Amino acid sequence: ENESTVSITVVGASGDLAKKKIFPALFALYYEDCLPKHFTIYGYARSKMTDAELRNMVSKTLTCRIDKRENCSEKMDQFLKRCFYHSGQYDSEENFAQLDKKLKRHEGGRVSNRLFYLSIPPNIFVEAVKCASSSASSGNGWTRVIVEKPFGRDSESSAVLTKSLKQYLTEDQIFRIDHYLGKELVENLSVLRFANLIFEPLWTRQYIRNVQIIFSEDFGTEGRGGYFDNYGIIRDIMQNHLLQILALFAMETPVSLDAEDIRNEKTKLLSVCQVKVLRSMRPLRLEDVVIGQYKSHSKGGVTYPSYTDDKTVPKDSLTPTFAAAALFIDNARWDGVPFLMKAGKALHNKGAEIRVQFRHVPGNLYNRNFGTDLDRATNELVIRVQPDEAIFLKINNKVPGLGMRLDRSNLNLHYAARYSKEIPDAYERLLLDAIEGERRLFIRSDELDAAWALFTPVLKELEEKKIIPESYPYGSRGPVGAHYLAARYNVRWGDLD
Ligand code: BG6
């Protein structure tokens, strides 16, 4: 029989990411009939567990978005029967070779493709890649490895990591995941821009005054302080998730290619455009960054902790849990347009948005209706990545009535109201792409280098000069410094709508 099989091994199967995201995403793909006919899923971790125990653990996490649908429990049982567990050390070729034997039994002599998802801490990364990719654990079809950030902590360590990975894998086998690229509204960015005449021509410095990319969480590092303190918000969110959004937003128009069979070419061209835009950016300067750290705050009888109350965080930690930054792209399209980013934990709300503020209408007849606050009269396009996905365009409109009063209103595309289909989780799309060998939404090594080049100098400076983060109360809007930074570039932060 020459049909092929796919074995998916989740390395780090008892970790948080595996439980919350990877297994539920695999089940959702199974439910939607998106997994290949012959597939097997293995959980791999150090602790001892039986297949039944793994199934039990996984079944508890499958309270995913589809658990209320028809046949769900039946499908879940079928899915769980195809999940197995193998206990092993992450750095043991012998343990991976034992896994290989088990996989071979499932594969039954078919062409065997193997996908490893490494959901493990950075310090054991390279060893695990070595073992997972060794001949002892690869099949006779393709072998691909999905790796999760952190991909190093600066340009140098990232280069070392890339070099080490390339000892064991070719670039084609490495799938560096940035789950923000799998989010529906991030995927839609290109469509919004390139398939709409009313947007594409406006996507330049001539019409756009500034672009804001905002990420906000209303909880702290809860339980993740140990990881987080080593990285901080700039490395955790900005250098990857927000910068990827920026690159997709600001890239030049890719040459269009129509034929289906050159999908790979298209993928390459798109990535080249994204890397190009990153390379035309100025490295972030210290004066263009504001950092903050949350402090304890009591509200409604509840006391919320300081970042440094986390037991795994040193009391004198200077790690930022908030950062705002102004970035610039030195090319003809974006010359002088500030791209402002803001990311923070323990803020007053939760969400991720892209806000595009357009310029004033030259000689606007109605300026006087807005008094001195002309900013209130500019158009703004808001792309709400999450929660409650939406796109809206703020336009000026006459308030109905006999007088002439204007206000700014929303033309609103609210996904929940417009589409009945549920939005897949980012991990579903990305896992499916990895299985299909589609690399479009994964980070290439040259892209990673370009991303680190932008942030490494400022990260070093912040750390060498021991810059003290501005404190902000848990649950607040973040440090006021962020407003001064924006004001310097004549920008007012939009508030998550
Ligand atoms: C992760 C970060 O990459 O993204 C976390 O490490 C953050 O700190 C998370 O909470 C946010 O992802 P999402 O999809 O919940 O917005």
CSV table of C-alpha atoms and ligand atoms in Angstrom, one decimal, residues 21 148-149 179-180 183 215 217 219 224 227-228 233 236-237 240-241 345 350 352 386 427, ligand 1:
chain,number,residue,atom,x,y,z
A,21,LYS,CA,-3.9,24.9,22.2
A,148,GLU,CA,7.9,27.9,19.3
A,149,LYS,CA,9.5,31.1,20.4
A,179,HIS,CA,0.6,32.2,16.2
A,180,TYR,CA,-0.5,35.8,15.5
A,183,LYS,CA,-5.3,34.8,13.4
A,215,PHE,CA,-1.8,44.6,22.4
A,217,GLU,CA,-4.0,41.9,28.4
A,219,PHE,CA,-4.0,39.9,33.6
A,224,ARG,CA,4.7,32.3,33.9
A,227,TYR,CA,9.9,32.4,31.7
A,228,PHE,CA,8.8,36.0,31.4
A,233,ILE,CA,7.3,42.2,26.9
A,236,ASP,CA,7.5,38.3,24.3
A,237,ILE,CA,5.1,40.3,22.1
A,240,ASN,CA,7.4,38.9,17.0
A,241,HIS,CA,3.6,39.2,17.1
A,345,LYS,CA,0.1,43.0,30.7
A,350,LYS,CA,-7.8,42.9,26.8
A,352,ALA,CA,-5.3,43.4,20.0
A,386,GLN,CA,-9.4,40.1,19.1
A,427,TYR,CA,-3.2,27.0,15.9
B,1,BG6,C1,2.3,34.5,23.7
B,1,BG6,C2,3.0,35.2,24.8
B,1,BG6,O1,3.1,34.3,22.6
B,1,BG6,O2,1.1,35.2,23.3
B,1,BG6,C3,2.0,35.4,26.0
B,1,BG6,O3,4.1,34.5,25.2
B,1,BG6,C4,0.7,36.0,25.6
B,1,BG6,O4,2.7,36.2,27.0
B,1,BG6,C5,0.1,35.3,24.4
B,1,BG6,O5,-0.2,36.0,26.6
B,1,BG6,C6,-1.1,36.0,23.8
B,1,BG6,O6,-1.7,35.3,22.8
B,1,BG6,P1,-3.2,35.4,22.5
B,1,BG6,O7,-3.4,34.6,21.3
B,1,BG6,O8,-3.9,35.0,23.7
B,1,BG6,O9,-3.4,36.9,22.2
